mmCIF file of N, CA and C in Angstrom:
data_model
loop_
_atom_site.group_PDB
_atom_site.id
_atom_site.type_symbol
_atom_site.label_atom_id
_atom_site.label_comp_id
_atom_site.label_asym_id
_atom_site.label_seq_id
_atom_site.Cartn_x
_atom_site.Cartn_y
_atom_site.Cartn_z
ATOM 1 N N MET L 1 -11.461 22.046 -39.643
ATOM 2 C CA MET L 1 -12.260 21.866 -38.451
ATOM 3 C C MET L 1 -12.480 20.378 -38.158
ATOM 4 N N LYS L 2 -12.809 19.598 -39.239
ATOM 5 C CA LYS L 2 -13.021 18.170 -39.059
ATOM 6 C C LYS L 2 -11.753 17.492 -38.553
ATOM 7 N N TRP L 3 -10.602 17.872 -39.122
ATOM 8 C CA TRP L 3 -9.352 17.254 -38.755
ATOM 9 C C TRP L 3 -8.992 17.574 -37.314
ATOM 10 N N THR L 4 -9.284 18.791 -36.879
ATOM 11 C CA THR L 4 -8.996 19.181 -35.502
ATOM 12 C C THR L 4 -9.848 18.357 -34.537
ATOM 13 N N LEU L 5 -11.114 18.223 -34.854
ATOM 14 C CA LEU L 5 -12.020 17.433 -34.024
ATOM 15 C C LEU L 5 -11.569 15.971 -33.980
ATOM 16 N N LEU L 6 -11.210 15.436 -35.139
ATOM 17 C CA LEU L 6 -10.742 14.058 -35.207
ATOM 18 C C LEU L 6 -9.448 13.876 -34.388
ATOM 19 N N PHE L 7 -8.525 14.831 -34.536
ATOM 20 C CA PHE L 7 -7.266 14.776 -33.798
ATOM 21 C C PHE L 7 -7.494 14.761 -32.286
ATOM 22 N N PHE L 8 -8.328 15.687 -31.810
ATOM 23 C CA PHE L 8 -8.574 15.756 -30.370
ATOM 24 C C PHE L 8 -9.361 14.546 -29.858
ATOM 25 N N SER L 9 -10.219 13.994 -30.689
ATOM 26 C CA SER L 9 -10.948 12.784 -30.292
ATOM 27 C C SER L 9 -9.986 11.608 -30.139
ATOM 28 N N LEU L 10 -9.068 11.475 -31.097
ATOM 29 C CA LEU L 10 -8.076 10.399 -31.003
ATOM 30 C C LEU L 10 -7.147 10.601 -29.816
ATOM 31 N N LEU L 11 -6.743 11.839 -29.593
ATOM 32 C CA LEU L 11 -5.884 12.145 -28.447
ATOM 33 C C LEU L 11 -6.578 11.807 -27.135
ATOM 34 N N PHE L 12 -7.851 12.131 -27.044
ATOM 35 C CA PHE L 12 -8.625 11.828 -25.832
ATOM 36 C C PHE L 12 -8.660 10.317 -25.582
ATOM 37 N N TYR L 13 -8.933 9.533 -26.617
ATOM 38 C CA TYR L 13 -8.995 8.079 -26.444
ATOM 39 C C TYR L 13 -7.632 7.468 -26.130
ATOM 40 N N LEU L 14 -6.573 8.042 -26.699
ATOM 41 C CA LEU L 14 -5.226 7.564 -26.360
ATOM 42 C C LEU L 14 -4.908 7.841 -24.902
ATOM 43 N N LEU L 15 -5.215 9.025 -24.428
ATOM 44 C CA LEU L 15 -4.967 9.359 -23.032
ATOM 45 C C LEU L 15 -5.813 8.516 -22.089
ATOM 46 N N LEU L 16 -7.022 8.226 -22.499
ATOM 47 C CA LEU L 16 -7.898 7.382 -21.688
ATOM 48 C C LEU L 16 -7.312 5.993 -21.563
ATOM 49 N N GLY L 17 -6.695 5.489 -22.625
ATOM 50 C CA GLY L 17 -6.106 4.167 -22.615
ATOM 51 C C GLY L 17 -4.826 4.081 -21.792
ATOM 52 N N CYS L 18 -4.214 5.223 -21.483
ATOM 53 C CA CYS L 18 -2.964 5.244 -20.722
ATOM 54 C C CYS L 18 -3.172 5.175 -19.213
ATOM 55 N N ARG L 19 -4.379 5.289 -18.754
ATOM 56 C CA ARG L 19 -4.627 5.217 -17.328
ATOM 57 C C ARG L 19 -4.252 3.840 -16.801
ATOM 58 N N SER L 20 -3.721 3.809 -15.592
ATOM 59 C CA SER L 20 -3.366 2.517 -15.019
ATOM 60 C C SER L 20 -4.629 1.764 -14.633
ATOM 61 N N GLN L 21 -4.507 0.469 -14.604
ATOM 62 C CA GLN L 21 -5.654 -0.367 -14.283
ATOM 63 C C GLN L 21 -6.125 -0.087 -12.861
ATOM 64 N N GLN L 22 -7.422 -0.031 -12.689
ATOM 65 C CA GLN L 22 -8.024 0.164 -11.371
ATOM 66 C C GLN L 22 -8.506 -1.187 -10.851
ATOM 67 N N TYR L 23 -8.307 -1.387 -9.539
ATOM 68 C CA TYR L 23 -8.675 -2.652 -8.910
ATOM 69 C C TYR L 23 -9.780 -2.416 -7.888
ATOM 70 N N SER L 24 -10.480 -3.486 -7.589
ATOM 71 C CA SER L 24 -11.449 -3.438 -6.494
ATOM 72 C C SER L 24 -10.844 -4.178 -5.305
ATOM 73 N N SER L 25 -11.428 -3.994 -4.147
ATOM 74 C CA SER L 25 -10.897 -4.663 -2.948
ATOM 75 C C SER L 25 -11.057 -6.169 -3.022
ATOM 76 N N LYS L 26 -11.948 -6.637 -3.868
ATOM 77 C CA LYS L 26 -12.160 -8.078 -4.018
ATOM 78 C C LYS L 26 -11.219 -8.703 -5.045
ATOM 79 N N GLU L 27 -10.670 -7.881 -5.933
ATOM 80 C CA GLU L 27 -9.765 -8.378 -6.960
ATOM 81 C C GLU L 27 -8.515 -7.509 -6.953
ATOM 82 N N LEU L 28 -7.537 -7.940 -6.181
ATOM 83 C CA LEU L 28 -6.294 -7.189 -6.055
ATOM 84 C C LEU L 28 -5.170 -7.859 -6.826
ATOM 85 N N PRO L 29 -4.190 -7.086 -7.276
ATOM 86 C CA PRO L 29 -3.060 -7.694 -7.984
ATOM 87 C C PRO L 29 -2.174 -8.463 -7.022
ATOM 88 N N ASP L 30 -1.240 -9.211 -7.591
ATOM 89 C CA ASP L 30 -0.332 -10.030 -6.775
ATOM 90 C C ASP L 30 0.639 -9.197 -5.962
ATOM 91 N N LYS L 31 1.003 -8.015 -6.441
ATOM 92 C CA LYS L 31 1.989 -7.185 -5.765
ATOM 93 C C LYS L 31 1.299 -6.138 -4.907
ATOM 94 N N GLN L 32 1.588 -6.189 -3.588
ATOM 95 C CA GLN L 32 0.946 -5.288 -2.623
ATOM 96 C C GLN L 32 1.922 -4.933 -1.516
ATOM 97 N N LEU L 33 1.685 -3.791 -0.918
ATOM 98 C CA LEU L 33 2.407 -3.412 0.288
ATOM 99 C C LEU L 33 1.323 -3.263 1.370
ATOM 100 N N VAL L 34 1.370 -4.131 2.344
ATOM 101 C CA VAL L 34 0.339 -4.193 3.397
ATOM 102 C C VAL L 34 0.941 -3.684 4.689
ATOM 103 N N PHE L 35 0.199 -2.841 5.390
ATOM 104 C CA PHE L 35 0.679 -2.313 6.661
ATOM 105 C C PHE L 35 -0.510 -1.995 7.544
ATOM 106 N N GLY L 36 -0.251 -1.836 8.836
ATOM 107 C CA GLY L 36 -1.344 -1.517 9.732
ATOM 108 C C GLY L 36 -0.961 -1.684 11.175
ATOM 109 N N ASN L 37 -1.992 -1.748 11.992
ATOM 110 C CA ASN L 37 -1.801 -1.887 13.433
ATOM 111 C C ASN L 37 -2.983 -2.627 14.039
ATOM 112 N N GLY L 38 -2.737 -3.154 15.245
ATOM 113 C CA GLY L 38 -3.780 -3.889 15.941
ATOM 114 C C GLY L 38 -3.650 -3.751 17.431
ATOM 115 N N ASN L 39 -4.669 -4.233 18.114
ATOM 116 C CA ASN L 39 -4.682 -4.211 19.572
ATOM 117 C C ASN L 39 -5.062 -5.607 20.038
ATOM 118 N N GLY L 40 -4.211 -6.205 20.846
ATOM 119 C CA GLY L 40 -4.428 -7.575 21.310
ATOM 120 C C GLY L 40 -5.620 -7.746 22.223
ATOM 121 N N ILE L 41 -5.956 -6.743 23.031
ATOM 122 C CA ILE L 41 -7.070 -6.867 23.961
ATOM 123 C C ILE L 41 -8.408 -6.737 23.245
ATOM 124 N N THR L 42 -8.540 -5.704 22.425
ATOM 125 C CA THR L 42 -9.821 -5.457 21.768
ATOM 126 C C THR L 42 -9.999 -6.305 20.505
ATOM 127 N N GLY L 43 -8.888 -6.731 19.934
ATOM 128 C CA GLY L 43 -8.965 -7.501 18.701
ATOM 129 C C GLY L 43 -9.123 -6.656 17.453
ATOM 130 N N VAL L 44 -9.072 -5.344 17.591
ATOM 131 C CA VAL L 44 -9.232 -4.461 16.444
ATOM 132 C C VAL L 44 -7.934 -4.440 15.634
ATOM 133 N N VAL L 45 -8.070 -4.667 14.347
ATOM 134 C CA VAL L 45 -6.924 -4.596 13.437
ATOM 135 C C VAL L 45 -7.309 -3.701 12.264
ATOM 136 N N ASP L 46 -6.494 -2.687 12.022
ATOM 137 C CA ASP L 46 -6.662 -1.829 10.848
ATOM 138 C C ASP L 46 -5.580 -2.196 9.850
ATOM 139 N N THR L 47 -6.001 -2.631 8.672
ATOM 140 C CA THR L 47 -5.088 -3.058 7.627
ATOM 141 C C THR L 47 -5.222 -2.152 6.419
ATOM 142 N N TYR L 48 -4.088 -1.728 5.895
ATOM 143 C CA TYR L 48 -4.048 -0.883 4.710
ATOM 144 C C TYR L 48 -3.294 -1.627 3.619
ATOM 145 N N ILE L 49 -3.794 -1.542 2.400
ATOM 146 C CA ILE L 49 -3.159 -2.192 1.265
ATOM 147 C C ILE L 49 -2.870 -1.131 0.212
ATOM 148 N N LEU L 50 -1.588 -0.973 -0.097
ATOM 149 C CA LEU L 50 -1.151 -0.037 -1.124
ATOM 150 C C LEU L 50 -0.783 -0.830 -2.369
ATOM 151 N N LEU L 51 -1.262 -0.365 -3.506
ATOM 152 C CA LEU L 51 -0.949 -0.997 -4.784
ATOM 153 C C LEU L 51 0.030 -0.126 -5.563
ATOM 154 N N GLU L 52 0.683 -0.702 -6.540
ATOM 155 C CA GLU L 52 1.678 0.030 -7.329
ATOM 156 C C GLU L 52 1.091 1.221 -8.069
ATOM 157 N N ASN L 53 -0.184 1.173 -8.412
ATOM 158 C CA ASN L 53 -0.795 2.292 -9.122
ATOM 159 C C ASN L 53 -1.229 3.418 -8.186
ATOM 160 N N GLY L 54 -0.999 3.238 -6.891
ATOM 161 C CA GLY L 54 -1.346 4.266 -5.903
ATOM 162 C C GLY L 54 -2.650 4.037 -5.171
ATOM 163 N N GLN L 55 -3.444 3.072 -5.613
ATOM 164 C CA GLN L 55 -4.698 2.804 -4.915
ATOM 165 C C GLN L 55 -4.384 2.360 -3.481
ATOM 166 N N LEU L 56 -5.257 2.765 -2.560
ATOM 167 C CA LEU L 56 -5.063 2.458 -1.145
ATOM 168 C C LEU L 56 -6.387 1.994 -0.567
ATOM 169 N N PHE L 57 -6.374 0.835 0.084
ATOM 170 C CA PHE L 57 -7.568 0.253 0.679
ATOM 171 C C PHE L 57 -7.382 0.133 2.183
ATOM 172 N N HIS L 58 -8.476 0.263 2.924
ATOM 173 C CA HIS L 58 -8.457 0.125 4.379
ATOM 174 C C HIS L 58 -9.504 -0.894 4.801
ATOM 175 N N THR L 59 -9.102 -1.833 5.649
ATOM 176 C CA THR L 59 -10.027 -2.817 6.222
ATOM 177 C C THR L 59 -9.961 -2.731 7.722
ATOM 178 N N ASN L 60 -11.123 -2.719 8.365
ATOM 179 C CA ASN L 60 -11.233 -2.724 9.822
ATOM 180 C C ASN L 60 -11.798 -4.079 10.205
ATOM 181 N N SER L 61 -11.135 -4.754 11.163
ATOM 182 C CA SER L 61 -11.543 -6.114 11.520
ATOM 183 C C SER L 61 -12.881 -6.160 12.260
ATOM 184 N N ILE L 62 -13.251 -5.092 12.942
ATOM 185 C CA ILE L 62 -14.519 -5.083 13.689
ATOM 186 C C ILE L 62 -15.709 -4.933 12.741
ATOM 187 N N THR L 63 -15.625 -3.934 11.857
ATOM 188 C CA THR L 63 -16.725 -3.717 10.912
ATOM 189 C C THR L 63 -16.649 -4.661 9.728
ATOM 190 N N ASN L 64 -15.462 -5.250 9.527
ATOM 191 C CA ASN L 64 -15.237 -6.169 8.422
ATOM 192 C C ASN L 64 -15.592 -5.541 7.076
ATOM 193 N N THR L 65 -15.333 -4.254 6.957
ATOM 194 C CA THR L 65 -15.576 -3.555 5.717
ATOM 195 C C THR L 65 -14.252 -3.074 5.136
ATOM 196 N N THR L 66 -14.198 -3.039 3.829
ATOM 197 C CA THR L 66 -13.025 -2.523 3.141
ATOM 198 C C THR L 66 -13.477 -1.333 2.316
ATOM 199 N N VAL L 67 -12.773 -0.222 2.468
ATOM 200 C CA VAL L 67 -13.077 0.987 1.707
ATOM 201 C C VAL L 67 -11.825 1.435 0.975
ATOM 202 N N GLU L 68 -12.044 2.059 -0.164
ATOM 203 C CA GLU L 68 -10.922 2.638 -0.897
ATOM 204 C C GLU L 68 -10.713 4.055 -0.399
ATOM 205 N N LEU L 69 -9.474 4.349 -0.047
ATOM 206 C CA LEU L 69 -9.120 5.676 0.451
ATOM 207 C C LEU L 69 -8.578 6.527 -0.699
ATOM 208 N N GLN L 70 -8.298 7.777 -0.370
ATOM 209 C CA GLN L 70 -7.704 8.679 -1.370
ATOM 210 C C GLN L 70 -6.386 8.058 -1.850
ATOM 211 N N PRO L 71 -6.217 7.907 -3.152
ATOM 212 C CA PRO L 71 -5.001 7.253 -3.654
ATOM 213 C C PRO L 71 -3.769 8.125 -3.518
ATOM 214 N N LEU L 72 -2.637 7.495 -3.517
ATOM 215 C CA LEU L 72 -1.356 8.179 -3.595
ATOM 216 C C LEU L 72 -1.042 8.368 -5.076
ATOM 217 N N SER L 73 -0.149 9.250 -5.382
ATOM 218 C CA SER L 73 0.272 9.369 -6.786
ATOM 219 C C SER L 73 1.046 8.111 -7.149
ATOM 220 N N THR L 74 1.078 7.824 -8.423
ATOM 221 C CA THR L 74 1.831 6.651 -8.882
ATOM 222 C C THR L 74 3.300 6.799 -8.492
ATOM 223 N N LYS L 75 3.798 8.017 -8.559
ATOM 224 C CA LYS L 75 5.202 8.262 -8.212
ATOM 225 C C LYS L 75 5.460 7.976 -6.730
ATOM 226 N N GLN L 76 4.539 8.380 -5.853
ATOM 227 C CA GLN L 76 4.688 8.083 -4.419
ATOM 228 C C GLN L 76 4.628 6.585 -4.169
ATOM 229 N N ALA L 77 3.676 5.911 -4.805
ATOM 230 C CA ALA L 77 3.540 4.463 -4.631
ATOM 231 C C ALA L 77 4.794 3.747 -5.087
ATOM 232 N N GLU L 78 5.321 4.157 -6.250
ATOM 233 C CA GLU L 78 6.548 3.533 -6.746
ATOM 234 C C GLU L 78 7.705 3.737 -5.763
ATOM 235 N N ALA L 79 7.762 4.915 -5.146
ATOM 236 C CA ALA L 79 8.829 5.182 -4.169
ATOM 237 C C ALA L 79 8.697 4.253 -2.963
ATOM 238 N N PHE L 80 7.476 4.001 -2.512
ATOM 239 C CA PHE L 80 7.285 3.075 -1.376
ATOM 240 C C PHE L 80 7.656 1.648 -1.761
ATOM 241 N N PHE L 81 7.291 1.212 -2.950
ATOM 242 C CA PHE L 81 7.647 -0.136 -3.381
ATOM 243 C C PHE L 81 9.166 -0.276 -3.550
ATOM 244 N N HIS L 82 9.799 0.791 -4.011
ATOM 245 C CA HIS L 82 11.256 0.788 -4.110
ATOM 246 C C HIS L 82 11.868 0.762 -2.703
ATOM 247 N N GLY L 83 11.280 1.540 -1.780
ATOM 248 C CA GLY L 83 11.769 1.594 -0.406
ATOM 249 C C GLY L 83 11.673 0.265 0.312
ATOM 250 N N ILE L 84 10.616 -0.479 0.057
ATOM 251 C CA ILE L 84 10.441 -1.773 0.716
ATOM 252 C C ILE L 84 11.510 -2.745 0.236
ATOM 253 N N LYS L 85 11.936 -2.606 -1.023
ATOM 254 C CA LYS L 85 13.039 -3.449 -1.513
ATOM 255 C C LYS L 85 14.350 -3.052 -0.846
ATOM 256 N N GLU L 86 14.574 -1.756 -0.695
ATOM 257 C CA GLU L 86 15.806 -1.287 -0.053
ATOM 258 C C GLU L 86 15.902 -1.733 1.401
ATOM 259 N N LEU L 87 14.767 -1.859 2.063
ATOM 260 C CA LEU L 87 14.762 -2.310 3.469
ATOM 261 C C LEU L 87 14.965 -3.815 3.598
ATOM 262 N N SER L 88 14.966 -4.512 2.471
ATOM 263 C CA SER L 88 15.128 -5.981 2.460
ATOM 264 C C SER L 88 14.131 -6.658 3.398
ATOM 265 N N LEU L 89 12.890 -6.216 3.332
ATOM 266 C CA LEU L 89 11.859 -6.757 4.205
ATOM 267 C C LEU L 89 11.690 -8.267 4.028
ATOM 268 N N SER L 90 11.852 -8.732 2.802
ATOM 269 C CA SER L 90 11.655 -10.165 2.544
ATOM 270 C C SER L 90 12.704 -11.036 3.207
ATOM 271 N N ASP L 91 13.819 -10.431 3.647
ATOM 272 C CA ASP L 91 14.897 -11.193 4.281
ATOM 273 C C ASP L 91 14.826 -11.174 5.810
ATOM 274 N N ILE L 92 13.825 -10.514 6.360
ATOM 275 C CA ILE L 92 13.760 -10.313 7.809
ATOM 276 C C ILE L 92 12.730 -11.247 8.430
ATOM 277 N N ASP L 93 13.113 -11.843 9.558
ATOM 278 C CA ASP L 93 12.193 -12.632 10.360
ATOM 279 C C ASP L 93 12.040 -11.895 11.691
ATOM 280 N N PHE L 94 10.985 -11.089 11.817
ATOM 281 C CA PHE L 94 10.798 -10.282 13.014
ATOM 282 C C PHE L 94 9.330 -10.351 13.390
ATOM 283 N N ASN L 95 9.016 -11.078 14.443
ATOM 284 C CA ASN L 95 7.635 -11.259 14.902
ATOM 285 C C ASN L 95 7.597 -11.073 16.417
ATOM 286 N N HIS L 96 7.438 -9.816 16.846
ATOM 287 C CA HIS L 96 7.446 -9.491 18.267
ATOM 288 C C HIS L 96 6.289 -8.521 18.580
ATOM 289 N N PRO L 97 5.061 -9.022 18.517
ATOM 290 C CA PRO L 97 3.923 -8.140 18.801
ATOM 291 C C PRO L 97 3.824 -7.838 20.293
ATOM 292 N N GLY L 98 3.218 -6.706 20.591
ATOM 293 C CA GLY L 98 2.880 -6.340 21.954
ATOM 294 C C GLY L 98 1.381 -6.204 22.033
ATOM 295 N N ASN L 99 0.870 -5.647 23.127
ATOM 296 C CA ASN L 99 -0.566 -5.425 23.198
ATOM 297 C C ASN L 99 -1.012 -4.543 22.040
ATOM 298 N N ASN L 100 -0.317 -3.434 21.818
ATOM 299 C CA ASN L 100 -0.503 -2.648 20.600
ATOM 300 C C ASN L 100 0.633 -3.044 19.675
ATOM 301 N N TYR L 101 0.288 -3.452 18.467
ATOM 302 C CA TYR L 101 1.323 -3.915 17.548
ATOM 303 C C TYR L 101 1.140 -3.277 16.170
ATOM 304 N N TYR L 102 2.188 -3.362 15.379
ATOM 305 C CA TYR L 102 2.233 -2.754 14.068
ATOM 306 C C TYR L 102 2.840 -3.774 13.105
ATOM 307 N N PHE L 103 2.507 -3.646 11.845
ATOM 308 C CA PHE L 103 3.049 -4.611 10.884
ATOM 309 C C PHE L 103 3.281 -3.984 9.520
ATOM 310 N N LEU L 104 4.222 -4.568 8.824
ATOM 311 C CA LEU L 104 4.555 -4.262 7.433
ATOM 312 C C LEU L 104 4.657 -5.600 6.714
ATOM 313 N N GLU L 105 4.081 -5.658 5.546
ATOM 314 C CA GLU L 105 4.091 -6.921 4.803
ATOM 315 C C GLU L 105 4.315 -6.651 3.322
ATOM 316 N N GLU L 106 5.225 -7.392 2.765
ATOM 317 C CA GLU L 106 5.484 -7.340 1.326
ATOM 318 C C GLU L 106 4.815 -8.551 0.702
ATOM 319 N N VAL L 107 3.970 -8.308 -0.289
ATOM 320 C CA VAL L 107 3.262 -9.399 -0.966
ATOM 321 C C VAL L 107 3.587 -9.344 -2.446
ATOM 322 N N ASN L 108 4.092 -10.461 -2.964
ATOM 323 C CA ASN L 108 4.326 -10.651 -4.390
ATOM 324 C C ASN L 108 3.686 -11.973 -4.768
ATOM 325 N N GLU L 109 3.686 -12.294 -6.035
ATOM 326 C CA GLU L 109 3.039 -13.523 -6.471
ATOM 327 C C GLU L 109 3.601 -14.769 -5.790
ATOM 328 N N ASN L 110 4.896 -14.804 -5.515
ATOM 329 C CA ASN L 110 5.483 -15.993 -4.899
ATOM 330 C C ASN L 110 6.161 -15.692 -3.564
ATOM 331 N N LEU L 111 5.871 -14.532 -2.980
ATOM 332 C CA LEU L 111 6.511 -14.120 -1.741
ATOM 333 C C LEU L 111 5.510 -13.383 -0.863
ATOM 334 N N LYS L 112 5.557 -13.708 0.412
ATOM 335 C CA LYS L 112 4.735 -12.987 1.375
ATOM 336 C C LYS L 112 5.522 -12.990 2.686
ATOM 337 N N ASN L 113 6.004 -11.820 3.070
ATOM 338 C CA ASN L 113 6.757 -11.738 4.306
ATOM 339 C C ASN L 113 6.234 -10.583 5.147
ATOM 340 N N ARG L 114 5.989 -10.867 6.400
ATOM 341 C CA ARG L 114 5.402 -9.886 7.310
ATOM 342 C C ARG L 114 6.302 -9.726 8.532
ATOM 343 N N ILE L 115 6.527 -8.482 8.918
ATOM 344 C CA ILE L 115 7.213 -8.224 10.180
ATOM 345 C C ILE L 115 6.206 -7.558 11.110
ATOM 346 N N VAL L 116 6.293 -7.932 12.391
ATOM 347 C CA VAL L 116 5.368 -7.430 13.396
ATOM 348 C C VAL L 116 6.190 -6.968 14.603
ATOM 349 N N TRP L 117 5.841 -5.785 15.123
ATOM 350 C CA TRP L 117 6.546 -5.273 16.292
ATOM 351 C C TRP L 117 5.598 -4.571 17.233
ATOM 352 N N GLY L 118 6.050 -4.354 18.424
ATOM 353 C CA GLY L 118 5.243 -3.700 19.453
ATOM 354 C C GLY L 118 5.666 -4.110 20.847
ATOM 355 N N ALA L 119 6.356 -5.233 20.966
ATOM 356 C CA ALA L 119 6.839 -5.690 22.275
ATOM 357 C C ALA L 119 7.863 -4.699 22.808
ATOM 358 N N GLU L 120 7.773 -4.397 24.071
ATOM 359 C CA GLU L 120 8.655 -3.401 24.690
ATOM 360 C C GLU L 120 10.122 -3.822 24.664
ATOM 361 N N ASP L 121 10.385 -5.118 24.736
ATOM 362 C CA ASP L 121 11.765 -5.573 24.829
ATOM 363 C C ASP L 121 12.422 -5.839 23.479
ATOM 364 N N GLN L 122 11.702 -5.633 22.387
ATOM 365 C CA GLN L 122 12.254 -5.861 21.044
ATOM 366 C C GLN L 122 12.082 -4.591 20.211
ATOM 367 N N ARG L 123 13.142 -4.092 19.653
ATOM 368 C CA ARG L 123 13.100 -2.855 18.877
ATOM 369 C C ARG L 123 13.339 -3.135 17.405
ATOM 370 N N LEU L 124 12.507 -2.521 16.588
ATOM 371 C CA LEU L 124 12.675 -2.582 15.147
ATOM 372 C C LEU L 124 13.675 -1.496 14.744
ATOM 373 N N SER L 125 14.401 -1.704 13.669
ATOM 374 C CA SER L 125 15.400 -0.721 13.246
ATOM 375 C C SER L 125 14.742 0.621 12.930
ATOM 376 N N LYS L 126 15.517 1.670 13.104
ATOM 377 C CA LYS L 126 15.004 3.037 12.923
ATOM 378 C C LYS L 126 14.535 3.270 11.477
ATOM 379 N N ASP L 127 15.273 2.748 10.494
ATOM 380 C CA ASP L 127 14.879 2.988 9.096
ATOM 381 C C ASP L 127 13.548 2.328 8.775
ATOM 382 N N ARG L 128 13.278 1.176 9.347
ATOM 383 C CA ARG L 128 11.989 0.509 9.104
ATOM 384 C C ARG L 128 10.852 1.227 9.826
ATOM 385 N N LEU L 129 11.114 1.750 11.022
ATOM 386 C CA LEU L 129 10.101 2.532 11.732
ATOM 387 C C LEU L 129 9.777 3.809 10.971
ATOM 388 N N GLU L 130 10.794 4.482 10.447
ATOM 389 C CA GLU L 130 10.582 5.702 9.674
ATOM 390 C C GLU L 130 9.794 5.415 8.408
ATOM 391 N N PHE L 131 10.081 4.292 7.766
ATOM 392 C CA PHE L 131 9.346 3.902 6.567
ATOM 393 C C PHE L 131 7.869 3.710 6.906
ATOM 394 N N TYR L 132 7.591 3.019 8.007
ATOM 395 C CA TYR L 132 6.206 2.805 8.429
ATOM 396 C C TYR L 132 5.508 4.137 8.731
ATOM 397 N N LYS L 133 6.179 5.018 9.431
ATOM 398 C CA LYS L 133 5.598 6.325 9.761
ATOM 399 C C LYS L 133 5.303 7.128 8.499
ATOM 400 N N GLU L 134 6.189 7.039 7.532
ATOM 401 C CA GLU L 134 5.972 7.758 6.276
ATOM 402 C C GLU L 134 4.762 7.188 5.539
ATOM 403 N N LEU L 135 4.619 5.869 5.524
ATOM 404 C CA LEU L 135 3.425 5.254 4.933
ATOM 405 C C LEU L 135 2.161 5.764 5.619
ATOM 406 N N ARG L 136 2.161 5.726 6.934
ATOM 407 C CA ARG L 136 0.973 6.158 7.716
ATOM 408 C C ARG L 136 0.638 7.614 7.484
ATOM 409 N N SER L 137 1.655 8.452 7.207
ATOM 410 C CA SER L 137 1.400 9.880 7.025
ATOM 411 C C SER L 137 0.606 10.169 5.757
ATOM 412 N N HIS L 138 0.513 9.201 4.848
ATOM 413 C CA HIS L 138 -0.215 9.410 3.596
ATOM 414 C C HIS L 138 -1.665 8.950 3.666
ATOM 415 N N ILE L 139 -2.090 8.487 4.813
ATOM 416 C CA ILE L 139 -3.485 8.045 4.972
ATOM 417 C C ILE L 139 -4.335 9.279 5.240
ATOM 418 N N LYS L 140 -5.364 9.453 4.436
ATOM 419 C CA LYS L 140 -6.236 10.629 4.605
ATOM 420 C C LYS L 140 -7.637 10.208 4.920
#
């Protein structure tokens, strides 16, 4: 009985130690996937920050508050970070906002690249638009 209790206690502490690190909105890691949308007339910008561990934060420019949203699974988050590499976002220079605009940003410790679209006369590639839509579909 003692050995069983000891075994399960050790197993519990080992599993507890395997959890990924949790971050606060004030202390974020260097690697992030940032996306969102804004409106040029009202000045409202909604920014979402996805972390590799699946944590998701939302900031609204009017209320200037940041809240943590329902997280994605680690597997989903890893797929999005892999997808952003496949899209070669860091190699693109695309800054064509419209009145309503959208953005995707890859943030690493030594890299920060943002693409912005919304102008009627400039089109973003279909694969990048689909990637953005898929990200947005996970916001709850």
